Coordinates of C-alpha atoms in Angstrom, one line a residue:
X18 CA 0.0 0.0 0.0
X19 CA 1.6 3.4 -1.0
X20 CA 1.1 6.4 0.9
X21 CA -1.4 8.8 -0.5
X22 CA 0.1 12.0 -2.0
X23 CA 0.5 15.3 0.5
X24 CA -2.3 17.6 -0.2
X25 CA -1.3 21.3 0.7
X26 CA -3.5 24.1 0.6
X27 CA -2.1 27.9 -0.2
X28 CA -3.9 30.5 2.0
X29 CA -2.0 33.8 0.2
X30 CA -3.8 36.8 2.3
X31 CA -4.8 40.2 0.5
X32 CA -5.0 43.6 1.6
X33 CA -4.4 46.0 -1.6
X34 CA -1.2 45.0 -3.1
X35 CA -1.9 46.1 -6.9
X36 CA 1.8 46.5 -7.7
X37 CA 2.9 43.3 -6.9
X38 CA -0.1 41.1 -7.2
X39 CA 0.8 39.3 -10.3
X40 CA 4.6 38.9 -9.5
X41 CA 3.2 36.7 -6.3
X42 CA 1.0 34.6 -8.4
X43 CA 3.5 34.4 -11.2
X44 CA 6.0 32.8 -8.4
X45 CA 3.6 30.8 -7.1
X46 CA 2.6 29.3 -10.8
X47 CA 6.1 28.6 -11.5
X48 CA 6.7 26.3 -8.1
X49 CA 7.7 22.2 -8.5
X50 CA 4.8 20.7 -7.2
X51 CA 6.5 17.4 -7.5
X52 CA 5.2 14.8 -4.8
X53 CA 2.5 16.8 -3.4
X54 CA -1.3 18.4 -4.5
X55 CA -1.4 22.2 -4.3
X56 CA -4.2 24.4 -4.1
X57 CA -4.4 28.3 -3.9
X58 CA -6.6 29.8 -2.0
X59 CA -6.9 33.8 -2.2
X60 CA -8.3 35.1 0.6
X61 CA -8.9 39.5 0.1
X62 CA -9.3 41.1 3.4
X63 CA -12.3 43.7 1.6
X64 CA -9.2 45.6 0.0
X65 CA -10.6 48.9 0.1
X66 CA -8.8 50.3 -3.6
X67 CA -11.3 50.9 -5.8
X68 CA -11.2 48.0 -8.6
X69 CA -8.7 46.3 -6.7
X70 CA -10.8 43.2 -5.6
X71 CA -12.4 42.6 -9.5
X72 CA -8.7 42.7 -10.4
X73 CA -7.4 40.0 -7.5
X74 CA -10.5 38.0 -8.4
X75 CA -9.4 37.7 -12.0
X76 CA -5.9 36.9 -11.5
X77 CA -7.3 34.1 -9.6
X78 CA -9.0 32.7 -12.0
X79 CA -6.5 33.4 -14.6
X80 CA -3.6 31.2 -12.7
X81 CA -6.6 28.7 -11.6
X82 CA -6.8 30.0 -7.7
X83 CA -10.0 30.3 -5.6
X84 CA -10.6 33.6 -4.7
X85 CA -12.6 34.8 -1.6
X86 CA -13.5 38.4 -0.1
X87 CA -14.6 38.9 2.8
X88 CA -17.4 41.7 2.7
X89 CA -16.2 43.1 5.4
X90 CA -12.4 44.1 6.9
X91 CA -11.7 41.8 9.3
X92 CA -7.9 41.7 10.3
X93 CA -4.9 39.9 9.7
X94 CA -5.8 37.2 12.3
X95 CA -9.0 36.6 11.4
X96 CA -8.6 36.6 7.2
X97 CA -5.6 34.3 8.6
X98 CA -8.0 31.8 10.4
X99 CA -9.8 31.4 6.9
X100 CA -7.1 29.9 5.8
X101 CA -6.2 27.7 8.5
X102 CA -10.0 26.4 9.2
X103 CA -10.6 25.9 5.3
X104 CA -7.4 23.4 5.3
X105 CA -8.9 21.7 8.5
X106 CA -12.9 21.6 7.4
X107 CA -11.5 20.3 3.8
X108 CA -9.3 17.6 4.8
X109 CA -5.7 19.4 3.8
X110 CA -2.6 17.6 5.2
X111 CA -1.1 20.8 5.6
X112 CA -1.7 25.5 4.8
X113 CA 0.7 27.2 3.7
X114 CA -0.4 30.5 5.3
X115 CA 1.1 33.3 3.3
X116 CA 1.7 36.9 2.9
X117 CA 0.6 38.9 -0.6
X118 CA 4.0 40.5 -1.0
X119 CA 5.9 37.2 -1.7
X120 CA 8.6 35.8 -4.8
X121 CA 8.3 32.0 -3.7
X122 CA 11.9 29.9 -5.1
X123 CA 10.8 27.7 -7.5
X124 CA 11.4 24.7 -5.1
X125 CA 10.9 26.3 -1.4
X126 CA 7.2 24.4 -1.2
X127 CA 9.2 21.4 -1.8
X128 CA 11.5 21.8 0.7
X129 CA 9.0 23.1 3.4
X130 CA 6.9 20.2 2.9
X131 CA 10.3 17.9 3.3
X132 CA 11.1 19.1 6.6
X133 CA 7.5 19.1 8.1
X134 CA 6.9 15.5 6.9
X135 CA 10.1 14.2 8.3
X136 CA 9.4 16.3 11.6
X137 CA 6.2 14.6 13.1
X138 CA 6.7 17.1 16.5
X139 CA 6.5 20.2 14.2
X140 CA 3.8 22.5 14.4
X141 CA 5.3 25.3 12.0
X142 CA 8.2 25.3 9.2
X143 CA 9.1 28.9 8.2
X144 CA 11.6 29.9 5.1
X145 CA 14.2 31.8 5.0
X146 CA 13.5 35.1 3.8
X147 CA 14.1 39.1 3.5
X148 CA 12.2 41.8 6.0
X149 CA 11.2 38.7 8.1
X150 CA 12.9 39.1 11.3
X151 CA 14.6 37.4 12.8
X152 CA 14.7 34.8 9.6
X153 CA 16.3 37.0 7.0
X154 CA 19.4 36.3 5.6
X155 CA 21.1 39.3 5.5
X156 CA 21.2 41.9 2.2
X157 CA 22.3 45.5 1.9
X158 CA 20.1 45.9 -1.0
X159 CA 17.0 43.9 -1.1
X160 CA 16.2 45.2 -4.8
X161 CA 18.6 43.0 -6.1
X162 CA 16.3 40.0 -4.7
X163 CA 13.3 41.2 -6.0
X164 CA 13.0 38.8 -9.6
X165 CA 11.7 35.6 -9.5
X166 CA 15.4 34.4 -11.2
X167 CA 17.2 35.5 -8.4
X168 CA 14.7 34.1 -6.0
X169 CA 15.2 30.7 -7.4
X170 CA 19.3 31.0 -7.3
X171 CA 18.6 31.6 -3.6
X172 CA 16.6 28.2 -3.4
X173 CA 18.8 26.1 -5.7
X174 CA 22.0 27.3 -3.6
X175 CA 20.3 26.9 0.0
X176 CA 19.0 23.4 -1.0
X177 CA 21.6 22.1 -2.1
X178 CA 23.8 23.5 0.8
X179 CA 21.3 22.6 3.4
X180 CA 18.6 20.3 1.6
X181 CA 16.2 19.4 4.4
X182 CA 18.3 20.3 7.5
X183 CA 15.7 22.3 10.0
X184 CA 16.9 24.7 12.8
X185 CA 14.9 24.9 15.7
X186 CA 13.6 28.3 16.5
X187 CA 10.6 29.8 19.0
X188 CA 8.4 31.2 16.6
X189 CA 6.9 30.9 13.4
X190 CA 6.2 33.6 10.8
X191 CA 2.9 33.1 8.4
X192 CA 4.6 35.1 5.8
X193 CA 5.4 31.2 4.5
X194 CA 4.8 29.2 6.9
X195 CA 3.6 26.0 6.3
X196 CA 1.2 24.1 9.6
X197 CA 0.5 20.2 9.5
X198 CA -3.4 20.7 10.0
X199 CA -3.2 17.7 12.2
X200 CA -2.0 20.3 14.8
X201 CA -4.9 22.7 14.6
X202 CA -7.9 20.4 16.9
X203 CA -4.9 21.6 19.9
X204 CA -3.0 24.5 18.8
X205 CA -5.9 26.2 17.8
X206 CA -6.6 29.1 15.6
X207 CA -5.0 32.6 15.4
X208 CA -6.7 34.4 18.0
X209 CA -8.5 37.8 17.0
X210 CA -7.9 39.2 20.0
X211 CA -5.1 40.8 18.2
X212 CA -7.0 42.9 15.9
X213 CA -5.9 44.3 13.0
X214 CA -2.7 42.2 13.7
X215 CA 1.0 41.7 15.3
X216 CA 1.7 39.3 18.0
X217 CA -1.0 35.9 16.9
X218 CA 1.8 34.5 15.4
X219 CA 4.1 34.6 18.5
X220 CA 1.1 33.7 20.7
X221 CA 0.0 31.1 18.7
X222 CA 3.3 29.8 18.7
X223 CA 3.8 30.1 22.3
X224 CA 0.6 27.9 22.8
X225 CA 2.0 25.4 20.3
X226 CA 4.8 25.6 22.0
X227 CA 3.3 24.7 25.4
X228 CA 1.3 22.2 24.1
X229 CA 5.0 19.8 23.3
X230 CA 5.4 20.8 19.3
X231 CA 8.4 22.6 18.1
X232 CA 8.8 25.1 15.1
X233 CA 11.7 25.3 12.3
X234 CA 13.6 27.0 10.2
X235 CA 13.4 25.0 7.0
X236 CA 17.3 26.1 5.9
X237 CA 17.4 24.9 2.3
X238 CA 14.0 26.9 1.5
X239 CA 13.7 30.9 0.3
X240 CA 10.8 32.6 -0.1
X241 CA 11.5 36.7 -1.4
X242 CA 9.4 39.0 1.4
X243 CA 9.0 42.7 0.5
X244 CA 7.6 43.5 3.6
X245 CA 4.8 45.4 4.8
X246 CA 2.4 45.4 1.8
X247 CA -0.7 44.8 3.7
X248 CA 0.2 45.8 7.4
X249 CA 1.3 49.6 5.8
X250 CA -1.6 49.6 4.2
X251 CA -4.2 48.2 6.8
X252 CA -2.6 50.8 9.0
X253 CA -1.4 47.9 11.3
X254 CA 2.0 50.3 11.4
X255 CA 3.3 53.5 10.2
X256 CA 5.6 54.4 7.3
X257 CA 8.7 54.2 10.3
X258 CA 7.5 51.4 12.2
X259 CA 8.3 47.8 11.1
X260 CA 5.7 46.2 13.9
X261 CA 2.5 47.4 16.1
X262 CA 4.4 46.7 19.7
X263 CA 1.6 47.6 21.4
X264 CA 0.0 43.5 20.8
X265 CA 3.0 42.3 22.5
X266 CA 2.1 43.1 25.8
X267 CA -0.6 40.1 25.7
X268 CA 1.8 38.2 24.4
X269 CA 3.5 38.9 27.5
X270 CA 1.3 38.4 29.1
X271 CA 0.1 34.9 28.4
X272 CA 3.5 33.7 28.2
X273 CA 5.9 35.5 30.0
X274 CA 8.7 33.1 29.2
X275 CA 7.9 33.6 25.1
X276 CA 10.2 36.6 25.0
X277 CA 13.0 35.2 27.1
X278 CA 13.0 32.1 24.7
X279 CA 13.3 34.3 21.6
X280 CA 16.1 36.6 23.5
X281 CA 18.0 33.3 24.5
X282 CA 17.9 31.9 21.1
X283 CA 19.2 34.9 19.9
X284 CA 21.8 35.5 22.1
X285 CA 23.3 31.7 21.6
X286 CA 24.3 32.2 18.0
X287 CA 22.8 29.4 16.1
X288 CA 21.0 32.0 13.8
X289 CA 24.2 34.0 13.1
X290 CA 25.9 30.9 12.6
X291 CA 23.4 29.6 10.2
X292 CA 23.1 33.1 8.5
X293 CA 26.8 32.9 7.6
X294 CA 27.1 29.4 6.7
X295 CA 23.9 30.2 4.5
X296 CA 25.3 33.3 2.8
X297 CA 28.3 31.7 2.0
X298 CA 26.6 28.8 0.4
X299 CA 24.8 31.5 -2.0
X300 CA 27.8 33.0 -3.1
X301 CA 30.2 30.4 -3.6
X302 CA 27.0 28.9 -5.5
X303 CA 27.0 32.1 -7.7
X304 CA 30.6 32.3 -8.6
X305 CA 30.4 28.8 -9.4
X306 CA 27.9 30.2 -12.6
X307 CA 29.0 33.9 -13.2
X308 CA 32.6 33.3 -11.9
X309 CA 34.2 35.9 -9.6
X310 CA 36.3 38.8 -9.7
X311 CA 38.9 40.4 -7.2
X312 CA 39.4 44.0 -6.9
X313 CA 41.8 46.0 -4.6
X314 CA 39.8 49.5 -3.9
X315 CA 43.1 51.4 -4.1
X316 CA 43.4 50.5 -7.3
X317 CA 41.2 51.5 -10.9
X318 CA 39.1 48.5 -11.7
X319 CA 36.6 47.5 -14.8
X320 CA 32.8 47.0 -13.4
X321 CA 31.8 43.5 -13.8
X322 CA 28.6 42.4 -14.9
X323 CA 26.0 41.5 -11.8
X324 CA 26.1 38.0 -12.1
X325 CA 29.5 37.8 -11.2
X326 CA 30.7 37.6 -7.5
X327 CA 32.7 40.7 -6.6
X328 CA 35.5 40.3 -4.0
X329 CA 36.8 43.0 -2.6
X330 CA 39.8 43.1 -0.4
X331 CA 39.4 45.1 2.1
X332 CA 41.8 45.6 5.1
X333 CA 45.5 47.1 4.8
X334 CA 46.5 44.1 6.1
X335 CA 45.0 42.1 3.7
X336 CA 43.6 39.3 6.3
X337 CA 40.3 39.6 5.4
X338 CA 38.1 40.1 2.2
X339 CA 34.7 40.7 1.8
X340 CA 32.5 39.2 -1.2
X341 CA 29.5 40.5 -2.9
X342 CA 26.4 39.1 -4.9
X343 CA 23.2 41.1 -5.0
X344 CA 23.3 42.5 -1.9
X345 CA 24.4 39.8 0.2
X346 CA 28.3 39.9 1.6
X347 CA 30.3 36.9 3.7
X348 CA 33.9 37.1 5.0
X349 CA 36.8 35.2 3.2
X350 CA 40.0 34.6 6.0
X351 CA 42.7 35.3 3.8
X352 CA 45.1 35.6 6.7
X353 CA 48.2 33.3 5.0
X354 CA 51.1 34.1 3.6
X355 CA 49.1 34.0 -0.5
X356 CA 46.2 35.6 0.1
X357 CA 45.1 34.9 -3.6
X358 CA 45.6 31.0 -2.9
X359 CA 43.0 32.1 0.3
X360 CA 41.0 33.4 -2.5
X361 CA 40.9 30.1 -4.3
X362 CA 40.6 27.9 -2.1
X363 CA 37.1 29.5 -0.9
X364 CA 35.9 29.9 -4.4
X365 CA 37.0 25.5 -4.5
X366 CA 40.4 26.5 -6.9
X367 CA 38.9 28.3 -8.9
X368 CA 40.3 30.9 -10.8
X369 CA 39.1 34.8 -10.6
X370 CA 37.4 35.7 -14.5
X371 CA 38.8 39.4 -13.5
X372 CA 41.3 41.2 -11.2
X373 CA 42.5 44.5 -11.3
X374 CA 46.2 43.1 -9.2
X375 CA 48.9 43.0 -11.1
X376 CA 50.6 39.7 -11.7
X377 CA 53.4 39.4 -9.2
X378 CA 57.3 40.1 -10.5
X379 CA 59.2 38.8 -7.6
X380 CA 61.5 35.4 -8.2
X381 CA 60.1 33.7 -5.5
X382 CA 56.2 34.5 -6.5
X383 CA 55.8 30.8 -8.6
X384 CA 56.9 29.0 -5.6
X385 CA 56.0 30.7 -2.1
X386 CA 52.4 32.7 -3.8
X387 CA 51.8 36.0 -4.1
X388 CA 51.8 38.0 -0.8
X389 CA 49.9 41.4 -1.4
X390 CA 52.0 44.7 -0.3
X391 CA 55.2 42.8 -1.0

C-alpha cells in the first residue's frame, strides 16, 4: 500500500497590493509541485482600492486559484484563520499561510513540505526570507532579490547546501509558513484578539509551543518578502514602524517566558551561525555560474557584470576580504602568507574571471604565492 500523496492548501492573504499582485502569483505558478497536490486559496481582506478586488478575483481565476473576499475588513488574524479552518474543514494535510508580497523559489514548497513531513513534533516550518525578522538572511540591497530568477538562485543554492536540514527556533512567521493541519484540533486558531494584527503569530506559537510541538527554520528553503504590503496599508503600522508593539504586551502576558526564549535563542548564536554558513553557500553557489572577480579598492578597476561575484579586499593588512552578490556579503580569512591562494581555495580552486592586481614580479612568486603589499 503506497502512501497517499500530500495535499497542501495555499492561503495567500490580501489587503491592496496592486503592484505586486501578479509577481506573487507568477512565483507561485512557476513552483515544483512534485510529490504533493497544491491548491491556492486567495483570501482578500475587503481591499478597500477601488477595482482592486475585480482585479485580485481575475488573477485568480486566470492562474486557476479560488478567490474569496470577505465583505467586510476583518484583520490579519482573522482573514488568517480562513485559511487555517478551510485546510482543517477540507481535509488538507497541511496550509501554507502566506503573505501577498511574496517571490516564492521555484522549489521552497518542496522543501517546506520535506522538513515538516520528516518532523512529526512540528507544528510550524518557516523559510528563510528578507524583512522577516529574525529569519532573513542578511542583504544591503533587497532590490537586487526582487526577480523571481534571483529568488530561485537563492533556493537552488540553500537546497543544495542545506537540503532538508531544520533549525529549531521559537516562533513561526505566516509570511510562509507552512502548519501540518493535524495540529490545529490543539493549537488552535489565530486568535482575533489581536485585531488588525502583530503578535498571533508569537502567541499562537507560544501555545503550540506549550502544548509539546516545536517550530523550524526549513534552511534549504527561500521565499522573497518585501515586507509590509498589507500591514502599511491596513494601518497595522506606520511608514517608520516595522511592527505594532503595542500586541506584544498580551503576548506577555500569556506567556511571560515567550520573549525570554526568543532573547536566549538569539543571544546563543545558532542564527548567526546559520546566516553565515547560508550566505556563504549563496555566493560560492553564484561564482560557481558567473565566476568571480577580485578587486583592490586602491586601485582603478573595470565594473563586472552583476552576475558575477565581486571580491573585494578590504583591510591594509589584507587578512580579510569581503564578497559581494546582490546584496548579500560573507567574509573570506585570507590571513596566510598567499592571500590569492586564500581566495581560491574558498571559491574551491577556482580561478578569478577578472582582477585589477597585477601579476606578481618577484622570483620567489611561482613557488612561495603572491603575498599582497610585497
Amino acid at each position: 500500500m503506497t502512501a497517499a500523496t500530500p495535499r497542501i492548501l495555499l492561503a495567500v492573504t490580501f489587503y491592496n497590493g496592486r503592484d505586486f499582485a501578479r509577481r506573487t502569483f507568477e512565483s507561485i505558478a512557476h513552483l515544483d509541485r512534485d510529490g504533493f497536490d497544491l491548491d491556492v486559496l486567495v483570501l482578500d481582506d475587503c481591499s478597500p482600492e477601488p477595482g482592486f478586488s475585480d482585479y485580485l478575483a481575475e488573477l485568480a481565476a486566470e492562474f486557476g486559484a479560488v478567490f474569496y473576499r470577505s465583505p467586510r475588513n476583518q484583520g490579519i488574524p482573522r482573514n488568517v484563520n480562513l485559511g487555517l479552518a478551510t485546510a482543517q474543514k477540507l481535509g488538507y494535510d497541511y496550509v501554507i499561510i502566506s503573505n501577498s508580497d511574496v517571490i516564492y523559489s521555484r522549489n521552497s514548497v518542496k522543501v517546506l513540505l520535506d522538513v515538516v513531513s520528516a518532523s512529526p513534533t512540528a507544528a510550524s516550518v518557516t523559510a528563510w526570507s528578507t524583512n522577516v525578522d529574525p529569519y532573513s538572511l542578511p542583504n544591503g540591497t533587497e532590490l537586487y532579490v526582487e526577480t523571481p530568477e534571483v529568488a530561485d538562485l537563492i533556493g537552488e543554492a540553500l537546497s543544495g547546501e542545506f537540503a532538508a536540514e531544520a533549525l529549531e527556533i521559537p516562533a513561526g512567521i505566516s509570511f510562509a509558513m507552512i502548519v501540518p493541519v493535524s495540529v490545529l484540533p490543539t493549537v488552535g486558531l489565530m486568535d482575533p484578539v489581536f485585531g488588525r494584527g502583530y503578535g498571533e503569530e508569537s502567541d499562537w506559537s507560544a501555545r503550540a509551543t506549550s502544548a509539546g510541538y516545536q517550530h523550524l527554520l526549513a534552511q534549504g528553503a527561500f521565499v522573497y518578502h518585501a515586507g509590509r504590503g498589507s500591514t502599511l496599508a491596513a494601518g497595522v503600522i506606520s511608514q517608520s514602524d516595522i511592527a505594532d508593539w503595542s500586541n506584544q504586551h498580551i503576548v506577555n502576558h500569556r506567556s511571560p517566558m515567550f520573549r525570554w526564549s526568543v532573547d536566549g535563542f538569539l543571544r546563543s548564536g545558532v542564527l548567526e551561525e546559520a546566516q553565515v554558513r547560508a550566505v556563504a553557500a549563496l555566493i560560492i553557489a553564484a561564482a560557481s555560474r558567473g565566476g568571480y572577480a577580485v578587486i583592490d579598492p586602491t586601485m582603478d578597476w573595470n565594473d563586472q557584470d552583476p552576475s558575477v561575484v565581486t571580491v573585494a579586499i578590504r583591510s591594509q593588512a589584507y587578512e580579510m576580504c569581503t564578497a559581494h552578490w546582490n546584496g548579500f556579503t560573507v567574509e573570506i580569512d585570507t590571513d596566510s602568507l598567499d592571500v590569492l591562494a586564500s581566495i581560491r581555495n574558498f571559491f574551491s580552486g577556482a580561478e578569478p574571471v577578472y582582477t585589477n592586481i597585477p601579476a606578481a614580479t618577484w622570483e620567489g612568486a611561482e613557488e612561495f604565492g603572491y603575498p599582497l603589499g610585497v
